[in-house]
Amino acid sequence: MHNLSIVDCSSEKHKLHDVNTPFVGGVGVLVALCIAFSLLALGYSETLQKWLVLGLCSIIIFVTGFIDDSIKLSYKSRFIIQTIVACLMVLVGGVVLTDLGGLLWGQPLQLAGWFAIAFTIFAVIGGINAVNMIDGLDGLSGSISLSSLLLIGIAALINEDHHNLVVIVALAGGVVGFLYHNLRYASKRYARVFLGDNGSMLLGFILAWLLVDLSQKPNPAITPVTAIWLFSIPLLDTLTVMLRRISLGQSPFMPDRYHLHHLFQKSGFFVTEITYTITFLHLLLGAIGLTGLYLGIPEFIMLLGFILVFLGYFGLTMKPWRFVSLLRHLRVIILGTRLGLAPIASCSTFYGNYDAKDCEILAKRVNEELEHDTNFSIRIFEQSSVRPDWGKRFAITLNLWLAKENCASEAKLQQYIASLQQRLGEQRGIQLRRLMARDKDFDLRAYSSGSAFGESLNVSRRGLGAQALAFEVTCRV
């Protein structure tokens, strides 16, 4: 893929990664689906037309995403093709939303004719783009999709819907294979392959197909409102981001950095922490949906519950800087010592020698000054005590991630650093000592377990990710 230049370039303004990375994650997913379609065509010939349509639509979506990854299609072109695919699904495949369940205080809400067709097309296009829009971190969209597939698979298995179960198992297998190369873990510090629009749009489409098909008669495995819970995080994130853009007078399709995973990044969470946290929330909401289904909770109550979740989420994220500040405080409370205690080998490199209370005071001062306009994280490093009776002593560091355009030259970078040091010194009585690259075995950045923009062991200014700066925080005497 590198030889063919089929890569996502790190030089683009909106990109967070530092290495050109192939965007062919959807290839494996499509191959797994093709195997499933072959099995379905051979084993369930009575529904052959349906599976042929699903296969054709999947290939069209995949090719569209691949072209978009390569030459950047306009959103209008993507919407036109997505609309064609949704029409094929409804008019030829026969998968259409006609029954929305007992949403009117237990009374069934039925759709008919062109209204049902239009509503289904709208829902499918929304599902495709929701998964595509949340694909912003290594492993995130794949993990969320896999979580949805596991929950949907449980419902299909209980309902003995073997047709869709074949698709679900194959798709889950393809996603697991992709995640092996996309997730970060101890022996792999960066993604070797991205899902790309070809993969994220394909996953979004298949999930939309499955949720519609499994929720409709004659043998529904889930209710339509359960489908909403099973697709919760992509749906909540997409609706909130678009409503925020509209409220600001912007186009709802204009890219920005206010998705849920972006807000976690601004709060100082590491990539793996963000992926696992959001996936856990998605699983939790999906499990609530399935629990409500099998406990027989009325559908209009489940819908009301989801609306309340949406309003709470929208209220929290409508003011991003407040939500980011809240996340920073929660990270301190929940993760505790996982703020980043360093190995003792690094301790001799720090000047700071504070107790826990002093560290808390310094961290609050930095947070109050920078929380509204800076992407940063604070880490605590345990020091060797000068005197045994002093107890544990700590040093505190500040990691900053700059937008690529803010450090185009060394002169601009130095100007930014001087301005930041002066600002914190005058406003908060804090001194910042920039940590420079040292021997690799004792480099602070080599011990960083992650960052908002990447996880790298390279000893350079990019060691904490794209445009990363590291400072020790000390109190001015």
Coordinates of C-alpha atoms in Angstrom, one line a residue:
M1 CA 0.0 0.0 0.0
H2 CA 2.9 2.4 0.7
N3 CA 4.4 1.5 -2.7
L4 CA 1.0 2.3 -4.4
S5 CA 0.6 5.5 -2.3
I6 CA -2.6 4.2 -0.9
V7 CA -2.0 5.9 2.5
D8 CA -3.6 8.5 4.7
C9 CA -1.1 11.4 4.7
S10 CA 0.0 12.9 8.0
S11 CA 0.8 16.3 6.4
E12 CA -2.9 17.1 6.0
K13 CA -4.2 19.8 8.3
H14 CA -7.0 17.8 9.9
K15 CA -4.9 14.7 10.5
L16 CA -3.6 13.7 14.0
H17 CA -1.1 11.0 13.1
D18 CA 2.6 11.4 12.3
V19 CA 3.1 8.6 9.9
N20 CA 1.6 7.9 6.5
T21 CA -0.7 5.0 7.1
P22 CA -2.6 2.7 4.6
F23 CA -6.4 3.2 4.7
V24 CA -7.3 -0.3 3.5
G25 CA -9.0 -1.6 6.7
G26 CA -12.3 -2.0 4.8
V27 CA -10.7 -4.6 2.4
G28 CA -10.6 -7.3 5.0
V29 CA -14.1 -6.5 6.2
L30 CA -15.5 -6.7 2.6
V31 CA -13.7 -10.0 2.0
A32 CA -15.3 -11.5 5.2
L33 CA -18.7 -10.2 4.0
C34 CA -18.3 -11.7 0.5
I35 CA -17.7 -15.1 2.2
A36 CA -20.9 -14.7 4.2
F37 CA -22.8 -13.7 1.0
S38 CA -21.6 -16.8 -0.7
L39 CA -22.7 -19.0 2.1
L40 CA -26.1 -17.3 2.2
A41 CA -26.6 -17.6 -1.5
L42 CA -25.9 -21.3 -1.3
G43 CA -27.7 -22.1 1.9
Y44 CA -30.7 -19.8 1.7
S45 CA -31.6 -19.6 -2.0
E46 CA -35.2 -18.5 -1.2
T47 CA -33.8 -15.1 -0.2
L48 CA -31.1 -14.9 -2.9
Q49 CA -32.3 -11.5 -4.2
K50 CA -32.0 -9.9 -0.8
W51 CA -28.4 -11.1 -0.3
L52 CA -27.4 -10.2 -3.8
V53 CA -28.7 -6.6 -3.1
L54 CA -26.8 -6.5 0.2
G55 CA -23.6 -7.6 -1.6
L56 CA -24.0 -5.1 -4.4
C57 CA -24.7 -2.2 -2.0
S58 CA -21.7 -3.2 0.1
I59 CA -19.4 -3.1 -2.9
I60 CA -20.8 0.3 -4.1
I61 CA -20.3 1.8 -0.6
F62 CA -16.8 0.3 -0.3
V63 CA -15.7 1.6 -3.7
T64 CA -17.2 5.1 -3.0
G65 CA -15.3 5.2 0.3
F66 CA -12.1 4.1 -1.4
I67 CA -12.4 6.8 -4.0
D68 CA -13.1 9.4 -1.3
D69 CA -10.0 8.3 0.6
S70 CA -7.9 8.6 -2.6
I71 CA -9.2 11.8 -4.2
K72 CA -11.6 13.4 -1.7
L73 CA -15.2 13.4 -3.0
S74 CA -17.5 16.3 -2.0
Y75 CA -20.1 15.5 0.6
K76 CA -22.8 16.1 -2.1
S77 CA -21.3 13.3 -4.2
R78 CA -21.2 11.0 -1.3
F79 CA -24.8 11.7 -0.3
I80 CA -26.0 11.0 -3.9
I81 CA -24.3 7.6 -3.9
Q82 CA -25.5 6.8 -0.4
T83 CA -29.0 7.7 -1.5
I84 CA -28.8 5.3 -4.5
V85 CA -27.5 2.5 -2.2
A86 CA -30.3 3.2 0.3
C87 CA -32.9 3.1 -2.5
L88 CA -31.6 -0.2 -3.7
M89 CA -31.8 -1.6 -0.2
V90 CA -35.4 -0.4 0.2
L91 CA -36.9 -0.9 -3.3
V92 CA -35.0 -4.0 -4.5
G93 CA -33.8 -5.6 -1.2
G94 CA -37.2 -5.1 0.5
V95 CA -35.6 -3.9 3.8
V96 CA -37.7 -0.9 4.8
L97 CA -38.9 0.7 8.1
T98 CA -42.7 0.3 8.2
D99 CA -43.2 -0.4 11.9
L100 CA -41.7 1.9 14.5
G101 CA -43.2 0.0 17.4
G102 CA -45.4 1.0 20.3
L103 CA -44.1 4.5 20.7
L104 CA -47.5 6.2 21.1
W105 CA -48.1 5.2 24.7
G106 CA -48.2 1.5 23.7
Q107 CA -50.0 2.1 20.4
P108 CA -48.2 1.0 17.2
L109 CA -46.7 3.7 15.0
Q110 CA -46.9 2.5 11.3
L111 CA -45.3 4.1 8.3
A112 CA -46.6 3.5 4.8
G113 CA -45.8 4.2 1.1
W114 CA -43.3 6.8 0.1
F115 CA -43.1 8.2 3.7
A116 CA -41.7 4.8 4.9
I117 CA -39.3 4.7 2.0
A118 CA -38.0 8.3 2.6
F119 CA -37.7 7.7 6.4
T120 CA -35.7 4.5 5.8
I121 CA -33.4 6.2 3.3
F122 CA -32.8 9.1 5.8
A123 CA -32.0 6.6 8.6
V124 CA -29.6 4.6 6.4
I125 CA -27.7 7.7 5.2
G126 CA -27.5 8.8 8.9
G127 CA -26.1 5.5 10.0
I128 CA -23.5 5.4 7.3
N129 CA -22.2 8.9 8.2
A130 CA -22.5 8.5 11.9
V131 CA -19.9 5.6 11.9
N132 CA -17.8 7.6 9.4
M133 CA -17.8 10.7 11.6
I134 CA -16.7 8.9 14.8
D135 CA -13.8 7.2 13.0
G136 CA -11.2 9.6 14.5
L137 CA -8.9 7.5 16.7
D138 CA -7.1 4.2 16.4
G139 CA -9.5 1.4 17.2
L140 CA -12.5 3.6 18.0
S141 CA -15.0 3.0 15.2
G142 CA -13.9 -0.6 14.9
S143 CA -14.4 -1.2 18.6
I144 CA -17.8 0.5 18.7
S145 CA -18.9 -1.4 15.6
L146 CA -17.8 -4.7 17.1
S147 CA -19.7 -3.9 20.3
S148 CA -22.9 -3.3 18.4
L149 CA -22.4 -6.5 16.4
L150 CA -22.0 -8.5 19.6
L151 CA -25.2 -7.1 21.0
I152 CA -27.1 -7.5 17.7
G153 CA -25.7 -11.0 17.4
I154 CA -27.1 -11.9 20.9
A155 CA -30.6 -10.7 19.8
A156 CA -30.4 -12.6 16.4
L157 CA -29.2 -15.8 18.2
I158 CA -32.1 -15.6 20.8
N159 CA -34.5 -15.0 17.9
E160 CA -33.0 -17.9 15.9
D161 CA -32.5 -15.5 12.9
H162 CA -29.7 -17.6 11.3
H163 CA -29.7 -15.6 8.0
N164 CA -28.6 -12.3 9.7
L165 CA -26.5 -14.2 12.2
V166 CA -24.2 -15.4 9.4
V167 CA -23.7 -11.8 8.3
I168 CA -23.1 -10.6 11.9
V169 CA -20.5 -13.3 12.6
A170 CA -18.6 -12.7 9.3
L171 CA -18.6 -9.0 9.8
A172 CA -17.5 -9.3 13.4
G173 CA -14.6 -11.6 12.3
G174 CA -13.5 -9.0 9.7
V175 CA -13.6 -6.3 12.3
V176 CA -11.6 -8.3 14.8
G177 CA -8.9 -9.0 12.1
F178 CA -8.8 -5.2 11.4
L179 CA -8.6 -4.3 15.0
Y180 CA -5.5 -6.5 15.5
H181 CA -3.7 -4.1 13.1
N182 CA -5.4 -0.9 14.2
L183 CA -5.6 -1.0 18.1
R184 CA -2.6 0.0 20.2
Y185 CA -1.1 -2.3 22.8
A186 CA 2.3 -2.9 24.4
S187 CA 4.1 -4.3 21.4
K188 CA 2.5 -2.0 18.9
R189 CA 2.6 1.7 19.6
Y190 CA 0.8 3.0 16.5
A191 CA -1.8 1.8 14.0
R192 CA -0.4 -0.1 11.0
V193 CA -3.6 0.4 9.0
F194 CA -6.6 2.7 9.2
L195 CA -10.3 1.9 8.5
G196 CA -10.6 4.7 6.0
D197 CA -13.9 6.0 4.6
N198 CA -14.1 2.7 2.7
G199 CA -14.3 0.7 5.9
S200 CA -16.2 3.1 8.1
M201 CA -18.9 3.7 5.5
L202 CA -19.2 0.0 4.9
L203 CA -19.6 -0.8 8.6
G204 CA -22.2 2.0 8.9
F205 CA -24.2 0.7 6.0
I206 CA -24.2 -3.0 7.2
L207 CA -25.2 -1.9 10.7
A208 CA -28.0 0.2 9.4
W209 CA -29.2 -2.7 7.2
L210 CA -29.1 -5.2 10.1
L211 CA -30.8 -2.9 12.6
V212 CA -33.7 -2.2 10.1
D213 CA -34.0 -5.8 9.0
L214 CA -34.0 -7.2 12.6
S215 CA -36.6 -4.7 13.8
Q216 CA -39.3 -5.4 11.2
K217 CA -41.9 -8.1 10.8
P218 CA -42.7 -10.9 10.3
N219 CA -40.1 -12.1 12.9
P220 CA -38.5 -9.1 14.6
A221 CA -35.6 -9.8 16.9
I222 CA -35.5 -6.3 18.3
T223 CA -37.8 -3.3 18.4
P224 CA -36.9 -0.1 16.5
V225 CA -36.3 1.8 19.8
T226 CA -33.9 -1.0 20.9
A227 CA -32.0 -0.4 17.6
I228 CA -31.5 3.2 18.7
W229 CA -29.9 2.1 21.9
L230 CA -27.6 -0.4 20.1
F231 CA -26.4 2.5 17.9
S232 CA -26.2 5.0 20.7
I233 CA -22.8 6.6 20.7
P234 CA -22.5 7.3 16.9
L235 CA -26.0 8.6 16.9
L236 CA -25.6 10.8 20.0
D237 CA -22.3 12.2 18.8
T238 CA -23.4 12.9 15.2
L239 CA -26.7 14.6 16.3
T240 CA -24.9 16.7 18.9
V241 CA -22.1 17.9 16.6
M242 CA -24.4 18.8 13.8
L243 CA -26.8 20.7 16.1
R244 CA -23.9 22.6 17.6
R245 CA -22.6 23.6 14.2
I246 CA -26.1 24.7 13.1
S247 CA -26.5 26.8 16.3
L248 CA -23.2 28.5 15.5
G249 CA -24.4 29.3 12.0
Q250 CA -22.0 26.8 10.4
S251 CA -22.7 24.1 7.8
P252 CA -23.5 20.8 9.6
F253 CA -21.1 19.1 7.3
M254 CA -18.1 21.3 8.0
P255 CA -15.3 19.2 9.8
D256 CA -14.3 20.4 13.3
R257 CA -12.7 19.0 16.4
Y258 CA -15.6 18.8 18.8
H259 CA -16.6 15.1 18.5
L260 CA -16.6 13.2 21.7
H261 CA -13.2 11.7 21.2
H262 CA -11.8 15.1 20.4
L263 CA -13.1 16.4 23.8
F264 CA -11.5 13.5 25.5
Q265 CA -8.2 14.3 23.8
K266 CA -8.4 17.9 24.9
S267 CA -8.9 16.6 28.5
G268 CA -5.5 14.8 28.4
F269 CA -6.8 11.2 28.0
F270 CA -4.5 8.9 26.0
V271 CA -5.7 7.3 22.8
T272 CA -6.2 3.8 24.3
E273 CA -8.0 5.3 27.3
I274 CA -10.4 7.2 25.0
T275 CA -11.1 4.1 22.9
Y276 CA -11.8 1.8 25.8
T277 CA -13.9 4.4 27.7
I278 CA -16.1 5.3 24.8
T279 CA -16.5 1.7 23.8
F280 CA -17.5 0.8 27.4
L281 CA -20.1 3.6 27.4
H282 CA -21.5 2.3 24.1
L283 CA -21.7 -1.2 25.4
L284 CA -23.4 0.0 28.6
L285 CA -26.1 1.9 26.6
G286 CA -26.6 -1.0 24.2
A287 CA -26.9 -3.4 27.2
I288 CA -29.6 -1.1 28.7
G289 CA -31.5 -1.3 25.4
L290 CA -31.4 -5.1 25.3
T291 CA -32.3 -5.3 29.0
G292 CA -35.3 -3.1 28.4
L293 CA -36.3 -5.3 25.5
Y294 CA -36.2 -8.6 27.4
L295 CA -37.7 -7.2 30.6
G296 CA -40.7 -6.0 28.5
I297 CA -40.3 -2.3 29.4
P298 CA -42.8 -0.3 27.2
E299 CA -41.2 1.1 24.1
F300 CA -42.3 4.6 24.7
I301 CA -40.6 4.6 28.1
M302 CA -37.4 3.3 26.4
L303 CA -37.7 6.1 23.9
L304 CA -38.2 8.6 26.6
G305 CA -35.1 7.3 28.4
F306 CA -33.0 7.6 25.3
I307 CA -34.2 11.2 24.7
L308 CA -33.2 12.0 28.3
V309 CA -29.8 10.5 27.7
F310 CA -29.5 12.6 24.5
L311 CA -30.5 15.9 26.3
G312 CA -28.0 15.2 29.1
Y313 CA -25.3 14.5 26.6
F314 CA -26.2 17.5 24.5
G315 CA -26.2 19.8 27.6
L316 CA -22.8 18.6 28.7
T317 CA -21.1 18.9 25.3
M318 CA -22.9 22.1 24.0
K319 CA -20.2 24.1 26.0
P320 CA -17.1 22.0 25.0
W321 CA -14.7 23.9 27.3
R322 CA -16.8 23.1 30.4
F323 CA -17.1 19.5 29.4
V324 CA -13.3 19.3 28.9
S325 CA -12.7 20.8 32.3
L326 CA -15.1 18.2 33.9
L327 CA -13.3 15.4 32.1
R328 CA -10.0 16.5 33.4
H329 CA -11.2 16.5 37.0
L330 CA -12.9 13.1 36.5
R331 CA -9.7 11.7 35.1
V332 CA -7.8 12.7 38.3
I333 CA -10.5 11.2 40.5
I334 CA -11.0 7.9 38.6
L335 CA -7.5 7.2 37.4
G336 CA -5.7 8.3 40.5
T337 CA -2.1 7.3 40.4
R338 CA -2.5 6.4 36.7
L339 CA -1.9 10.1 36.0
G340 CA 1.6 9.1 35.0
L341 CA 3.9 8.1 37.8
A342 CA 7.3 7.6 36.1
P343 CA 10.0 5.1 36.8
I344 CA 12.6 6.0 39.5
A345 CA 15.2 6.2 36.7
S346 CA 13.8 9.5 35.6
C347 CA 13.6 11.1 39.0
S348 CA 17.0 12.8 39.0
T349 CA 16.0 14.9 36.0
F350 CA 13.4 17.0 37.9
Y351 CA 13.8 20.0 40.1
G352 CA 10.3 19.9 41.8
N353 CA 10.1 18.2 45.2
Y354 CA 6.4 18.7 46.3
D355 CA 4.0 16.8 48.5
A356 CA 0.6 15.7 47.1
K357 CA -1.2 18.8 48.3
D358 CA 1.3 21.1 46.6
C359 CA 1.0 19.1 43.4
E360 CA -2.8 19.5 43.5
I361 CA -2.5 23.2 44.0
L362 CA -0.1 23.6 41.0
A363 CA -2.3 21.4 38.8
K364 CA -5.4 23.5 39.6
R365 CA -3.5 26.7 38.8
V366 CA -2.4 25.4 35.4
N367 CA -5.8 24.0 34.6
E368 CA -7.6 27.2 35.5
E369 CA -5.3 29.2 33.2
L370 CA -5.2 26.9 30.2
E371 CA -8.5 24.9 30.2
H372 CA -10.3 27.1 27.7
D373 CA -7.9 27.4 24.8
T374 CA -5.1 24.8 25.1
N375 CA -4.9 21.0 24.5
F376 CA -2.8 19.7 27.4
S377 CA -2.3 17.0 30.0
I378 CA -0.7 17.1 33.4
R379 CA 1.4 14.2 34.7
I380 CA 2.8 13.4 38.2
F381 CA 6.3 11.8 38.7
E382 CA 7.4 10.3 42.0
Q383 CA 10.7 11.6 43.3
S384 CA 13.3 10.1 45.6
S385 CA 12.8 11.7 49.0
V386 CA 15.7 13.8 50.2
R387 CA 14.8 12.9 53.8
P388 CA 13.0 9.7 54.8
D389 CA 10.7 11.6 57.2
W390 CA 9.4 13.8 54.4
G391 CA 7.3 11.0 52.9
K392 CA 6.6 10.8 49.2
R393 CA 7.6 13.7 47.1
F394 CA 6.6 14.5 43.5
A395 CA 7.4 16.5 40.4
I396 CA 4.7 17.8 38.0
T397 CA 4.9 18.1 34.3
L398 CA 2.8 19.8 31.6
N399 CA 2.5 18.3 28.1
L400 CA 1.1 20.5 25.4
W401 CA -0.1 19.7 21.9
L402 CA 0.0 22.5 19.4
A403 CA -2.0 22.8 16.2
K404 CA 0.3 22.2 13.2
E405 CA -0.2 25.7 11.9
N406 CA 0.9 27.2 15.2
C407 CA 4.5 25.8 15.0
A408 CA 5.3 26.2 11.3
S409 CA 8.8 27.4 12.1
E410 CA 11.2 27.3 15.0
A411 CA 10.9 31.0 15.5
K412 CA 7.2 30.8 15.8
L413 CA 7.5 27.9 18.3
Q414 CA 10.0 29.9 20.5
Q415 CA 7.7 32.9 20.5
Y416 CA 4.8 30.7 21.6
I417 CA 6.9 29.1 24.4
A418 CA 8.1 32.6 25.7
S419 CA 4.5 33.9 25.6
L420 CA 3.2 30.9 27.6
Q421 CA 6.0 31.1 30.2
Q422 CA 5.3 34.8 30.7
R423 CA 1.5 34.3 30.9
L424 CA 1.7 31.6 33.6
G425 CA 4.4 33.5 35.5
E426 CA 2.5 36.7 35.7
Q427 CA -1.0 35.2 36.2
R428 CA -0.3 32.2 38.4
G429 CA 3.2 32.5 39.8
I430 CA 4.3 29.4 37.9
Q431 CA 7.6 28.7 36.1
L432 CA 7.8 26.4 33.1
R433 CA 11.1 24.6 32.5
R434 CA 11.2 23.0 29.1
L435 CA 12.3 19.4 29.1
M436 CA 14.7 18.8 26.3
A437 CA 15.7 15.5 24.7
R438 CA 18.2 13.5 26.6
D439 CA 19.7 10.0 26.5
K440 CA 16.9 7.7 25.3
D441 CA 17.0 5.5 28.4
F442 CA 16.2 8.5 30.6
D443 CA 14.1 10.6 28.3
L444 CA 10.8 11.5 30.0
R445 CA 9.0 11.2 26.6
A446 CA 10.1 7.6 26.2
Y447 CA 8.1 6.7 29.2
S448 CA 4.9 8.5 28.1
S449 CA 2.3 5.8 27.7
G450 CA 0.3 7.8 25.2
S451 CA -0.8 11.2 24.1
A452 CA -3.6 13.0 22.4
F453 CA -2.0 12.8 19.0
G454 CA -0.1 9.6 19.1
E455 CA 2.2 7.3 21.0
S456 CA 5.8 7.2 20.0
L457 CA 9.1 6.3 21.5
N458 CA 11.1 8.5 19.1
V459 CA 13.4 10.8 21.0
S460 CA 12.5 14.1 19.5
R461 CA 10.1 17.0 19.9
R462 CA 7.4 14.7 18.4
G463 CA 8.0 12.1 21.1
L464 CA 4.7 12.8 22.7
G465 CA 2.9 13.1 19.4
A466 CA 2.5 15.8 16.8
Q467 CA 3.8 19.2 17.9
A468 CA 4.2 18.1 21.5
L469 CA 6.0 20.2 24.1
A470 CA 7.0 19.0 27.6
F471 CA 7.7 21.3 30.6
E472 CA 8.3 20.8 34.3
V473 CA 6.0 22.9 36.4
T474 CA 7.5 24.7 39.4
C475 CA 6.4 27.4 41.7
R476 CA 8.1 30.8 41.4
V477 CA 9.7 31.8 44.7

